[in-house]
């Protein structure tokens, strides 16, 4: 079991490997391509800020002074993300490895549990449903694809492998491998395979699968 900041470091390594595979078509690219990616890929910056905030929080439990200083850096970094990218991923949200942001603008993640290998698009909101007095948090499984403008709130469970369509407002449980859409959100299809969407793979004209570069 990983302890202290080791989990956050390991999770970010998985995040990075997934970004390399999708954005750079794999890790074996030139150092210049990787440098440009680190400098100018703002989705990477937002994920890195979240993972850094998690690490800083754990550091504070071991060394209060260094932890407070690290959290200060995180605060300024996160404020910049909010101001520039309109994205705020709460450092106390528990998000598994392999997180991928697509078109990072407007992503808000509050208190929540999110599994591994999930994809979030622009203007997604995940968090508590305080207006109804529901202080529970969403629990989102592994391999979940969440489309633009989706809202997921309250003490609900989203099963592994679900696909949440653009504009969905979801406030109730959905079983694994469901295609969900609408306002209020409802199951449109069961046993829906989203593996190509999660890994950004499309079929070419010959019917075979091929990778697609993220923008």
mmCIF file with all atom_site columns, C-alpha atoms in Angstrom:
data_model
loop_
_atom_site.group_PDB
_atom_site.id
_atom_site.type_symbol
_atom_site.label_atom_id
_atom_site.label_alt_id
_atom_site.label_comp_id
_atom_site.label_asym_id
_atom_site.label_entity_id
_atom_site.label_seq_id
_atom_site.pdbx_PDB_ins_code
_atom_site.Cartn_x
_atom_site.Cartn_y
_atom_site.Cartn_z
_atom_site.occupancy
_atom_site.B_iso_or_equiv
_atom_site.pdbx_formal_charge
_atom_site.auth_seq_id
_atom_site.auth_comp_id
_atom_site.auth_asym_id
_atom_site.auth_atom_id
_atom_site.pdbx_PDB_model_num
ATOM 1   C CA . UNK A 1 1   ? 0.000   0.000  0.000   1.00 0.00 ? 1   UNK A CA 1
ATOM 2   C CA . UNK A 1 2   ? 1.331   3.417  -0.905  1.00 0.00 ? 2   UNK A CA 1
ATOM 3   C CA . UNK A 1 3   ? 1.558   5.936  1.911   1.00 0.00 ? 3   UNK A CA 1
ATOM 4   C CA . UNK A 1 4   ? 2.191   9.658  2.351   1.00 0.00 ? 4   UNK A CA 1
ATOM 5   C CA . UNK A 1 5   ? 2.844   11.299 -1.019  1.00 0.00 ? 5   UNK A CA 1
ATOM 6   C CA . UNK A 1 6   ? 3.812   8.101  -2.823  1.00 0.00 ? 6   UNK A CA 1
ATOM 7   C CA . UNK A 1 7   ? 0.300   7.415  -4.048  1.00 0.00 ? 7   UNK A CA 1
ATOM 8   C CA . UNK A 1 8   ? -0.063  10.914 -5.484  1.00 0.00 ? 8   UNK A CA 1
ATOM 9   C CA . UNK A 1 9   ? 3.285   10.620 -7.267  1.00 0.00 ? 9   UNK A CA 1
ATOM 10  C CA . UNK A 1 10  ? 2.320   7.223  -8.659  1.00 0.00 ? 10  UNK A CA 1
ATOM 11  C CA . UNK A 1 11  ? -1.103  8.464  -9.731  1.00 0.00 ? 11  UNK A CA 1
ATOM 12  C CA . UNK A 1 12  ? 0.424   11.390 -11.600 1.00 0.00 ? 12  UNK A CA 1
ATOM 13  C CA . UNK A 1 13  ? 2.832   9.053  -13.391 1.00 0.00 ? 13  UNK A CA 1
ATOM 14  C CA . UNK A 1 14  ? -0.199  7.111  -14.665 1.00 0.00 ? 14  UNK A CA 1
ATOM 15  C CA . UNK A 1 15  ? -1.940  10.376 -15.620 1.00 0.00 ? 15  UNK A CA 1
ATOM 16  C CA . UNK A 1 16  ? 1.148   11.428 -17.535 1.00 0.00 ? 16  UNK A CA 1
ATOM 17  C CA . UNK A 1 17  ? 1.514   8.084  -19.315 1.00 0.00 ? 17  UNK A CA 1
ATOM 18  C CA . UNK A 1 18  ? -2.080  8.331  -20.529 1.00 0.00 ? 18  UNK A CA 1
ATOM 19  C CA . UNK A 1 19  ? -1.569  11.902 -21.748 1.00 0.00 ? 19  UNK A CA 1
ATOM 20  C CA . UNK A 1 20  ? 1.611   10.880 -23.571 1.00 0.00 ? 20  UNK A CA 1
ATOM 21  C CA . UNK A 1 21  ? -0.239  7.999  -25.239 1.00 0.00 ? 21  UNK A CA 1
ATOM 22  C CA . UNK A 1 22  ? -3.121  10.180 -26.434 1.00 0.00 ? 22  UNK A CA 1
ATOM 23  C CA . UNK A 1 23  ? -1.649  13.637 -26.959 1.00 0.00 ? 23  UNK A CA 1
ATOM 24  C CA . UNK A 1 24  ? 1.853   12.665 -28.107 1.00 0.00 ? 24  UNK A CA 1
ATOM 25  C CA . UNK A 1 25  ? 0.991   9.258  -29.621 1.00 0.00 ? 25  UNK A CA 1
ATOM 26  C CA . UNK A 1 26  ? 3.185   7.511  -27.047 1.00 0.00 ? 26  UNK A CA 1
ATOM 27  C CA . UNK A 1 27  ? 6.186   8.236  -24.799 1.00 0.00 ? 27  UNK A CA 1
ATOM 28  C CA . UNK A 1 28  ? 8.850   7.779  -27.506 1.00 0.00 ? 28  UNK A CA 1
ATOM 29  C CA . UNK A 1 29  ? 8.741   11.293 -28.827 1.00 0.00 ? 29  UNK A CA 1
ATOM 30  C CA . UNK A 1 30  ? 11.448  13.891 -29.117 1.00 0.00 ? 30  UNK A CA 1
ATOM 31  C CA . UNK A 1 31  ? 12.535  15.810 -26.045 1.00 0.00 ? 31  UNK A CA 1
ATOM 32  C CA . UNK A 1 32  ? 11.393  18.993 -27.790 1.00 0.00 ? 32  UNK A CA 1
ATOM 33  C CA . UNK A 1 33  ? 7.851   17.650 -28.201 1.00 0.00 ? 33  UNK A CA 1
ATOM 34  C CA . UNK A 1 34  ? 7.764   16.647 -24.562 1.00 0.00 ? 34  UNK A CA 1
ATOM 35  C CA . UNK A 1 35  ? 9.103   20.044 -23.492 1.00 0.00 ? 35  UNK A CA 1
ATOM 36  C CA . UNK A 1 36  ? 6.389   21.836 -25.478 1.00 0.00 ? 36  UNK A CA 1
ATOM 37  C CA . UNK A 1 37  ? 3.842   19.507 -23.943 1.00 0.00 ? 37  UNK A CA 1
ATOM 38  C CA . UNK A 1 38  ? 4.990   20.310 -20.403 1.00 0.00 ? 38  UNK A CA 1
ATOM 39  C CA . UNK A 1 39  ? 5.088   24.042 -21.081 1.00 0.00 ? 39  UNK A CA 1
ATOM 40  C CA . UNK A 1 40  ? 1.909   24.540 -23.078 1.00 0.00 ? 40  UNK A CA 1
ATOM 41  C CA . UNK A 1 41  ? -0.528  21.699 -22.371 1.00 0.00 ? 41  UNK A CA 1
ATOM 42  C CA . UNK A 1 42  ? -2.876  23.405 -19.924 1.00 0.00 ? 42  UNK A CA 1
ATOM 43  C CA . UNK A 1 43  ? -4.849  20.234 -19.214 1.00 0.00 ? 43  UNK A CA 1
ATOM 44  C CA . UNK A 1 44  ? -1.597  18.778 -17.895 1.00 0.00 ? 44  UNK A CA 1
ATOM 45  C CA . UNK A 1 45  ? -1.067  21.861 -15.730 1.00 0.00 ? 45  UNK A CA 1
ATOM 46  C CA . UNK A 1 46  ? -4.511  21.497 -14.128 1.00 0.00 ? 46  UNK A CA 1
ATOM 47  C CA . UNK A 1 47  ? -4.025  17.804 -13.357 1.00 0.00 ? 47  UNK A CA 1
ATOM 48  C CA . UNK A 1 48  ? -0.514  18.447 -12.033 1.00 0.00 ? 48  UNK A CA 1
ATOM 49  C CA . UNK A 1 49  ? -1.841  21.194 -9.739  1.00 0.00 ? 49  UNK A CA 1
ATOM 50  C CA . UNK A 1 50  ? -4.451  18.836 -8.277  1.00 0.00 ? 50  UNK A CA 1
ATOM 51  C CA . UNK A 1 51  ? -1.906  16.048 -7.682  1.00 0.00 ? 51  UNK A CA 1
ATOM 52  C CA . UNK A 1 52  ? 0.518   18.558 -6.153  1.00 0.00 ? 52  UNK A CA 1
ATOM 53  C CA . UNK A 1 53  ? -2.208  19.791 -3.788  1.00 0.00 ? 53  UNK A CA 1
ATOM 54  C CA . UNK A 1 54  ? -2.866  16.215 -2.646  1.00 0.00 ? 54  UNK A CA 1
ATOM 55  C CA . UNK A 1 55  ? 0.847   15.694 -2.061  1.00 0.00 ? 55  UNK A CA 1
ATOM 56  C CA . UNK A 1 56  ? 1.153   18.977 -0.133  1.00 0.00 ? 56  UNK A CA 1
ATOM 57  C CA . UNK A 1 57  ? -1.764  18.000 2.112   1.00 0.00 ? 57  UNK A CA 1
ATOM 58  C CA . UNK A 1 58  ? -0.067  14.720 2.975   1.00 0.00 ? 58  UNK A CA 1
ATOM 59  C CA . UNK A 1 59  ? 3.243   16.487 3.528   1.00 0.00 ? 59  UNK A CA 1
ATOM 60  C CA . UNK A 1 60  ? 1.633   18.721 6.145   1.00 0.00 ? 60  UNK A CA 1
ATOM 61  C CA . UNK A 1 61  ? 0.779   15.665 8.253   1.00 0.00 ? 61  UNK A CA 1
ATOM 62  C CA . UNK A 1 62  ? 4.494   14.767 8.397   1.00 0.00 ? 62  UNK A CA 1
ATOM 63  C CA . UNK A 1 63  ? 6.118   18.198 8.474   1.00 0.00 ? 63  UNK A CA 1
ATOM 64  C CA . UNK A 1 64  ? 3.788   21.048 9.338   1.00 0.00 ? 64  UNK A CA 1
ATOM 65  C CA . UNK A 1 65  ? 6.109   23.884 8.276   1.00 0.00 ? 65  UNK A CA 1
ATOM 66  C CA . UNK A 1 66  ? 7.055   22.416 4.903   1.00 0.00 ? 66  UNK A CA 1
ATOM 67  C CA . UNK A 1 67  ? 3.464   21.346 4.365   1.00 0.00 ? 67  UNK A CA 1
ATOM 68  C CA . UNK A 1 68  ? 2.140   24.853 4.969   1.00 0.00 ? 68  UNK A CA 1
ATOM 69  C CA . UNK A 1 69  ? 4.711   26.293 2.552   1.00 0.00 ? 69  UNK A CA 1
ATOM 70  C CA . UNK A 1 70  ? 3.831   23.674 -0.062  1.00 0.00 ? 70  UNK A CA 1
ATOM 71  C CA . UNK A 1 71  ? 0.124   24.399 0.359   1.00 0.00 ? 71  UNK A CA 1
ATOM 72  C CA . UNK A 1 72  ? 0.863   28.091 -0.122  1.00 0.00 ? 72  UNK A CA 1
ATOM 73  C CA . UNK A 1 73  ? 2.415   27.304 -3.500  1.00 0.00 ? 73  UNK A CA 1
ATOM 74  C CA . UNK A 1 74  ? -0.604  25.160 -4.308  1.00 0.00 ? 74  UNK A CA 1
ATOM 75  C CA . UNK A 1 75  ? -2.999  27.967 -3.358  1.00 0.00 ? 75  UNK A CA 1
ATOM 76  C CA . UNK A 1 76  ? -1.395  30.427 -5.791  1.00 0.00 ? 76  UNK A CA 1
ATOM 77  C CA . UNK A 1 77  ? -1.148  27.796 -8.529  1.00 0.00 ? 77  UNK A CA 1
ATOM 78  C CA . UNK A 1 78  ? -4.781  26.772 -8.124  1.00 0.00 ? 78  UNK A CA 1
ATOM 79  C CA . UNK A 1 79  ? -5.964  30.387 -8.023  1.00 0.00 ? 79  UNK A CA 1
ATOM 80  C CA . UNK A 1 80  ? -4.232  30.932 -11.343 1.00 0.00 ? 80  UNK A CA 1
ATOM 81  C CA . UNK A 1 81  ? -6.000  27.895 -12.815 1.00 0.00 ? 81  UNK A CA 1
ATOM 82  C CA . UNK A 1 82  ? -9.323  29.249 -11.580 1.00 0.00 ? 82  UNK A CA 1
ATOM 83  C CA . UNK A 1 83  ? -8.662  32.710 -13.003 1.00 0.00 ? 83  UNK A CA 1
ATOM 84  C CA . UNK A 1 84  ? -7.155  31.656 -16.327 1.00 0.00 ? 84  UNK A CA 1
ATOM 85  C CA . UNK A 1 85  ? -8.759  28.278 -17.078 1.00 0.00 ? 85  UNK A CA 1
ATOM 86  C CA . UNK A 1 86  ? -11.895 28.528 -14.899 1.00 0.00 ? 86  UNK A CA 1
ATOM 87  C CA . UNK A 1 87  ? -11.006 25.088 -13.552 1.00 0.00 ? 87  UNK A CA 1
ATOM 88  C CA . UNK A 1 88  ? -10.982 24.102 -9.883  1.00 0.00 ? 88  UNK A CA 1
ATOM 89  C CA . UNK A 1 89  ? -10.306 20.519 -8.791  1.00 0.00 ? 89  UNK A CA 1
ATOM 90  C CA . UNK A 1 90  ? -10.631 20.357 -5.002  1.00 0.00 ? 90  UNK A CA 1
ATOM 91  C CA . UNK A 1 91  ? -7.456  18.902 -3.500  1.00 0.00 ? 91  UNK A CA 1
ATOM 92  C CA . UNK A 1 92  ? -9.517  16.788 -1.103  1.00 0.00 ? 92  UNK A CA 1
ATOM 93  C CA . UNK A 1 93  ? -11.400 15.111 -3.926  1.00 0.00 ? 93  UNK A CA 1
ATOM 94  C CA . UNK A 1 94  ? -10.193 11.505 -4.178  1.00 0.00 ? 94  UNK A CA 1
ATOM 95  C CA . UNK A 1 95  ? -9.426  10.864 -7.854  1.00 0.00 ? 95  UNK A CA 1
ATOM 96  C CA . UNK A 1 96  ? -7.748  7.683  -9.058  1.00 0.00 ? 96  UNK A CA 1
ATOM 97  C CA . UNK A 1 97  ? -4.869  7.408  -11.540 1.00 0.00 ? 97  UNK A CA 1
ATOM 98  C CA . UNK A 1 98  ? -5.253  7.948  -15.265 1.00 0.00 ? 98  UNK A CA 1
ATOM 99  C CA . UNK A 1 99  ? -7.223  11.200 -15.038 1.00 0.00 ? 99  UNK A CA 1
ATOM 100 C CA . UNK A 1 100 ? -7.627  12.930 -18.404 1.00 0.00 ? 100 UNK A CA 1
ATOM 101 C CA . UNK A 1 101 ? -9.046  16.410 -18.939 1.00 0.00 ? 101 UNK A CA 1
ATOM 102 C CA . UNK A 1 102 ? -10.255 17.348 -22.402 1.00 0.00 ? 102 UNK A CA 1
ATOM 103 C CA . UNK A 1 103 ? -10.632 21.080 -23.110 1.00 0.00 ? 103 UNK A CA 1
ATOM 104 C CA . UNK A 1 104 ? -10.079 21.946 -19.445 1.00 0.00 ? 104 UNK A CA 1
ATOM 105 C CA . UNK A 1 105 ? -12.122 25.174 -19.283 1.00 0.00 ? 105 UNK A CA 1
ATOM 106 C CA . UNK A 1 106 ? -14.899 25.268 -16.699 1.00 0.00 ? 106 UNK A CA 1
ATOM 107 C CA . UNK A 1 107 ? -14.230 21.955 -14.935 1.00 0.00 ? 107 UNK A CA 1
ATOM 108 C CA . UNK A 1 108 ? -15.306 22.073 -11.285 1.00 0.00 ? 108 UNK A CA 1
ATOM 109 C CA . UNK A 1 109 ? -14.730 19.065 -9.015  1.00 0.00 ? 109 UNK A CA 1
ATOM 110 C CA . UNK A 1 110 ? -15.683 19.479 -5.372  1.00 0.00 ? 110 UNK A CA 1
ATOM 111 C CA . UNK A 1 111 ? -15.835 16.784 -2.689  1.00 0.00 ? 111 UNK A CA 1
ATOM 112 C CA . UNK A 1 112 ? -16.129 13.507 -4.593  1.00 0.00 ? 112 UNK A CA 1
ATOM 113 C CA . UNK A 1 113 ? -14.636 10.064 -5.093  1.00 0.00 ? 113 UNK A CA 1
ATOM 114 C CA . UNK A 1 114 ? -13.651 9.385  -8.699  1.00 0.00 ? 114 UNK A CA 1
ATOM 115 C CA . UNK A 1 115 ? -12.151 6.105  -9.889  1.00 0.00 ? 115 UNK A CA 1
ATOM 116 C CA . UNK A 1 116 ? -9.239  5.420  -12.196 1.00 0.00 ? 116 UNK A CA 1
ATOM 117 C CA . UNK A 1 117 ? -8.944  6.079  -15.929 1.00 0.00 ? 117 UNK A CA 1
ATOM 118 C CA . UNK A 1 118 ? -11.735 8.663  -16.099 1.00 0.00 ? 118 UNK A CA 1
ATOM 119 C CA . UNK A 1 119 ? -12.212 11.413 -18.691 1.00 0.00 ? 119 UNK A CA 1
ATOM 120 C CA . UNK A 1 120 ? -13.697 14.840 -17.906 1.00 0.00 ? 120 UNK A CA 1
ATOM 121 C CA . UNK A 1 121 ? -14.674 17.370 -20.574 1.00 0.00 ? 121 UNK A CA 1
ATOM 122 C CA . UNK A 1 122 ? -15.223 21.114 -20.409 1.00 0.00 ? 122 UNK A CA 1
ATOM 123 C CA . UNK A 1 123 ? -17.844 22.620 -18.094 1.00 0.00 ? 123 UNK A CA 1
ATOM 124 C CA . UNK A 1 124 ? -18.271 19.445 -16.032 1.00 0.00 ? 124 UNK A CA 1
ATOM 125 C CA . UNK A 1 125 ? -19.418 19.959 -12.435 1.00 0.00 ? 125 UNK A CA 1
ATOM 126 C CA . UNK A 1 126 ? -19.085 17.240 -9.776  1.00 0.00 ? 126 UNK A CA 1
ATOM 127 C CA . UNK A 1 127 ? -19.837 17.735 -6.082  1.00 0.00 ? 127 UNK A CA 1
ATOM 128 C CA . UNK A 1 128 ? -22.288 17.903 -3.197  1.00 0.00 ? 128 UNK A CA 1
ATOM 129 C CA . UNK A 1 129 ? -25.963 18.810 -3.634  1.00 0.00 ? 129 UNK A CA 1
ATOM 130 C CA . UNK A 1 130 ? -26.166 21.252 -0.736  1.00 0.00 ? 130 UNK A CA 1
ATOM 131 C CA . UNK A 1 131 ? -29.455 22.863 -1.804  1.00 0.00 ? 131 UNK A CA 1
ATOM 132 C CA . UNK A 1 132 ? -31.336 19.661 -0.947  1.00 0.00 ? 132 UNK A CA 1
ATOM 133 C CA . UNK A 1 133 ? -29.492 19.196 2.335   1.00 0.00 ? 133 UNK A CA 1
ATOM 134 C CA . UNK A 1 134 ? -27.620 16.283 0.756   1.00 0.00 ? 134 UNK A CA 1
ATOM 135 C CA . UNK A 1 135 ? -24.094 16.514 2.115   1.00 0.00 ? 135 UNK A CA 1
ATOM 136 C CA . UNK A 1 136 ? -23.011 13.173 0.687   1.00 0.00 ? 136 UNK A CA 1
ATOM 137 C CA . UNK A 1 137 ? -20.566 13.094 -2.206  1.00 0.00 ? 137 UNK A CA 1
ATOM 138 C CA . UNK A 1 138 ? -20.743 11.395 -5.601  1.00 0.00 ? 138 UNK A CA 1
ATOM 139 C CA . UNK A 1 139 ? -18.868 8.115  -5.955  1.00 0.00 ? 139 UNK A CA 1
ATOM 140 C CA . UNK A 1 140 ? -17.832 7.612  -9.564  1.00 0.00 ? 140 UNK A CA 1
ATOM 141 C CA . UNK A 1 141 ? -16.362 4.298  -10.678 1.00 0.00 ? 141 UNK A CA 1
ATOM 142 C CA . UNK A 1 142 ? -13.462 3.416  -12.967 1.00 0.00 ? 142 UNK A CA 1
ATOM 143 C CA . UNK A 1 143 ? -13.403 4.058  -16.730 1.00 0.00 ? 143 UNK A CA 1
ATOM 144 C CA . UNK A 1 144 ? -16.166 6.663  -16.676 1.00 0.00 ? 144 UNK A CA 1
ATOM 145 C CA . UNK A 1 145 ? -16.438 9.142  -19.572 1.00 0.00 ? 145 UNK A CA 1
ATOM 146 C CA . UNK A 1 146 ? -18.147 12.434 -18.661 1.00 0.00 ? 146 UNK A CA 1
ATOM 147 C CA . UNK A 1 147 ? -19.172 14.682 -21.534 1.00 0.00 ? 147 UNK A CA 1
ATOM 148 C CA . UNK A 1 148 ? -19.241 18.488 -21.816 1.00 0.00 ? 148 UNK A CA 1
ATOM 149 C CA . UNK A 1 149 ? -21.577 20.353 -19.499 1.00 0.00 ? 149 UNK A CA 1
ATOM 150 C CA . UNK A 1 150 ? -22.549 17.330 -17.391 1.00 0.00 ? 150 UNK A CA 1
ATOM 151 C CA . UNK A 1 151 ? -23.517 17.891 -13.748 1.00 0.00 ? 151 UNK A CA 1
ATOM 152 C CA . UNK A 1 152 ? -23.166 15.079 -11.178 1.00 0.00 ? 152 UNK A CA 1
ATOM 153 C CA . UNK A 1 153 ? -24.252 15.927 -7.644  1.00 0.00 ? 153 UNK A CA 1
ATOM 154 C CA . UNK A 1 154 ? -25.222 14.374 -4.334  1.00 0.00 ? 154 UNK A CA 1
ATOM 155 C CA . UNK A 1 155 ? -24.675 11.061 -2.603  1.00 0.00 ? 155 UNK A CA 1
ATOM 156 C CA . UNK A 1 156 ? -24.993 8.936  -5.719  1.00 0.00 ? 156 UNK A CA 1
ATOM 157 C CA . UNK A 1 157 ? -23.004 6.090  -7.247  1.00 0.00 ? 157 UNK A CA 1
ATOM 158 C CA . UNK A 1 158 ? -21.996 6.000  -10.902 1.00 0.00 ? 158 UNK A CA 1
ATOM 159 C CA . UNK A 1 159 ? -20.910 2.493  -11.829 1.00 0.00 ? 159 UNK A CA 1
ATOM 160 C CA . UNK A 1 160 ? -17.733 1.448  -13.627 1.00 0.00 ? 160 UNK A CA 1
ATOM 161 C CA . UNK A 1 161 ? -17.617 2.020  -17.363 1.00 0.00 ? 161 UNK A CA 1
ATOM 162 C CA . UNK A 1 162 ? -20.493 4.504  -17.511 1.00 0.00 ? 162 UNK A CA 1
ATOM 163 C CA . UNK A 1 163 ? -20.809 7.157  -20.201 1.00 0.00 ? 163 UNK A CA 1
ATOM 164 C CA . UNK A 1 164 ? -22.409 10.441 -19.150 1.00 0.00 ? 164 UNK A CA 1
ATOM 165 C CA . UNK A 1 165 ? -23.597 12.319 -22.229 1.00 0.00 ? 165 UNK A CA 1
ATOM 166 C CA . UNK A 1 166 ? -23.108 16.043 -22.764 1.00 0.00 ? 166 UNK A CA 1
ATOM 167 C CA . UNK A 1 167 ? -25.479 18.231 -20.769 1.00 0.00 ? 167 UNK A CA 1
ATOM 168 C CA . UNK A 1 168 ? -26.672 15.456 -18.460 1.00 0.00 ? 168 UNK A CA 1
ATOM 169 C CA . UNK A 1 169 ? -27.834 16.469 -14.977 1.00 0.00 ? 169 UNK A CA 1
ATOM 170 C CA . UNK A 1 170 ? -27.441 13.361 -12.822 1.00 0.00 ? 170 UNK A CA 1
ATOM 171 C CA . UNK A 1 171 ? -28.667 13.058 -9.251  1.00 0.00 ? 171 UNK A CA 1
ATOM 172 C CA . UNK A 1 172 ? -29.402 9.339  -8.864  1.00 0.00 ? 172 UNK A CA 1
ATOM 173 C CA . UNK A 1 173 ? -27.485 6.069  -8.996  1.00 0.00 ? 173 UNK A CA 1
ATOM 174 C CA . UNK A 1 174 ? -26.724 4.430  -12.329 1.00 0.00 ? 174 UNK A CA 1
ATOM 175 C CA . UNK A 1 175 ? -25.508 0.840  -12.827 1.00 0.00 ? 175 UNK A CA 1
ATOM 176 C CA . UNK A 1 176 ? -22.158 -0.038 -14.432 1.00 0.00 ? 176 UNK A CA 1
ATOM 177 C CA . UNK A 1 177 ? -21.694 0.251  -18.202 1.00 0.00 ? 177 UNK A CA 1
ATOM 178 C CA . UNK A 1 178 ? -24.705 2.508  -18.712 1.00 0.00 ? 178 UNK A CA 1
ATOM 179 C CA . UNK A 1 179 ? -25.114 5.254  -21.292 1.00 0.00 ? 179 UNK A CA 1
ATOM 180 C CA . UNK A 1 180 ? -26.765 8.127  -19.440 1.00 0.00 ? 180 UNK A CA 1
ATOM 181 C CA . UNK A 1 181 ? -28.299 11.324 -20.798 1.00 0.00 ? 181 UNK A CA 1
ATOM 182 C CA . UNK A 1 182 ? -30.925 13.991 -20.260 1.00 0.00 ? 182 UNK A CA 1
ATOM 183 C CA . UNK A 1 183 ? -32.115 16.343 -17.535 1.00 0.00 ? 183 UNK A CA 1
ATOM 184 C CA . UNK A 1 184 ? -32.858 14.673 -15.236 1.00 0.00 ? 184 UNK A CA 1
ATOM 185 C CA . UNK A 1 185 ? -30.319 12.031 -16.190 1.00 0.00 ? 185 UNK A CA 1
ATOM 186 C CA . UNK A 1 186 ? -31.639 8.585  -17.084 1.00 0.00 ? 186 UNK A CA 1
ATOM 187 C CA . UNK A 1 187 ? -30.217 5.364  -18.488 1.00 0.00 ? 187 UNK A CA 1
ATOM 188 C CA . UNK A 1 188 ? -30.484 5.386  -22.276 1.00 0.00 ? 188 UNK A CA 1
ATOM 189 C CA . UNK A 1 189 ? -28.658 2.116  -22.950 1.00 0.00 ? 189 UNK A CA 1
ATOM 190 C CA . UNK A 1 190 ? -27.279 -0.755 -20.887 1.00 0.00 ? 190 UNK A CA 1
ATOM 191 C CA . UNK A 1 191 ? -24.054 -2.716 -21.444 1.00 0.00 ? 191 UNK A CA 1
ATOM 192 C CA . UNK A 1 192 ? -22.635 0.261  -23.340 1.00 0.00 ? 192 UNK A CA 1
ATOM 193 C CA . UNK A 1 193 ? -18.970 -0.158 -24.314 1.00 0.00 ? 193 UNK A CA 1
ATOM 194 C CA . UNK A 1 194 ? -17.077 3.118  -23.886 1.00 0.00 ? 194 UNK A CA 1
ATOM 195 C CA . UNK A 1 195 ? -13.547 1.698  -24.093 1.00 0.00 ? 195 UNK A CA 1
ATOM 196 C CA . UNK A 1 196 ? -12.746 3.478  -27.361 1.00 0.00 ? 196 UNK A CA 1
ATOM 197 C CA . UNK A 1 197 ? -14.023 6.771  -25.953 1.00 0.00 ? 197 UNK A CA 1
ATOM 198 C CA . UNK A 1 198 ? -11.975 6.409  -22.770 1.00 0.00 ? 198 UNK A CA 1
ATOM 199 C CA . UNK A 1 199 ? -8.793  5.790  -24.759 1.00 0.00 ? 199 UNK A CA 1
ATOM 200 C CA . UNK A 1 200 ? -9.665  8.066  -27.699 1.00 0.00 ? 200 UNK A CA 1
ATOM 201 C CA . UNK A 1 201 ? -9.562  5.331  -30.313 1.00 0.00 ? 201 UNK A CA 1
ATOM 202 C CA . UNK A 1 202 ? -11.593 5.586  -33.518 1.00 0.00 ? 202 UNK A CA 1
ATOM 203 C CA . UNK A 1 203 ? -12.206 3.150  -36.353 1.00 0.00 ? 203 UNK A CA 1
ATOM 204 C CA . UNK A 1 204 ? -10.627 4.087  -39.659 1.00 0.00 ? 204 UNK A CA 1
ATOM 205 C CA . UNK A 1 205 ? -12.333 3.627  -43.014 1.00 0.00 ? 205 UNK A CA 1
ATOM 206 C CA . UNK A 1 206 ? -11.177 0.024  -43.139 1.00 0.00 ? 206 UNK A CA 1
ATOM 207 C CA . UNK A 1 207 ? -12.891 -0.777 -39.851 1.00 0.00 ? 207 UNK A CA 1
ATOM 208 C CA . UNK A 1 208 ? -9.744  -1.144 -37.754 1.00 0.00 ? 208 UNK A CA 1
ATOM 209 C CA . UNK A 1 209 ? -9.064  0.886  -34.641 1.00 0.00 ? 209 UNK A CA 1
ATOM 210 C CA . UNK A 1 210 ? -6.612  3.724  -34.654 1.00 0.00 ? 210 UNK A CA 1
ATOM 211 C CA . UNK A 1 211 ? -5.498  6.324  -32.150 1.00 0.00 ? 211 UNK A CA 1
ATOM 212 C CA . UNK A 1 212 ? -6.705  9.883  -32.332 1.00 0.00 ? 212 UNK A CA 1
ATOM 213 C CA . UNK A 1 213 ? -4.668  12.833 -31.189 1.00 0.00 ? 213 UNK A CA 1
ATOM 214 C CA . UNK A 1 214 ? -6.342  15.003 -28.570 1.00 0.00 ? 214 UNK A CA 1
ATOM 215 C CA . UNK A 1 215 ? -6.486  18.722 -29.223 1.00 0.00 ? 215 UNK A CA 1
#
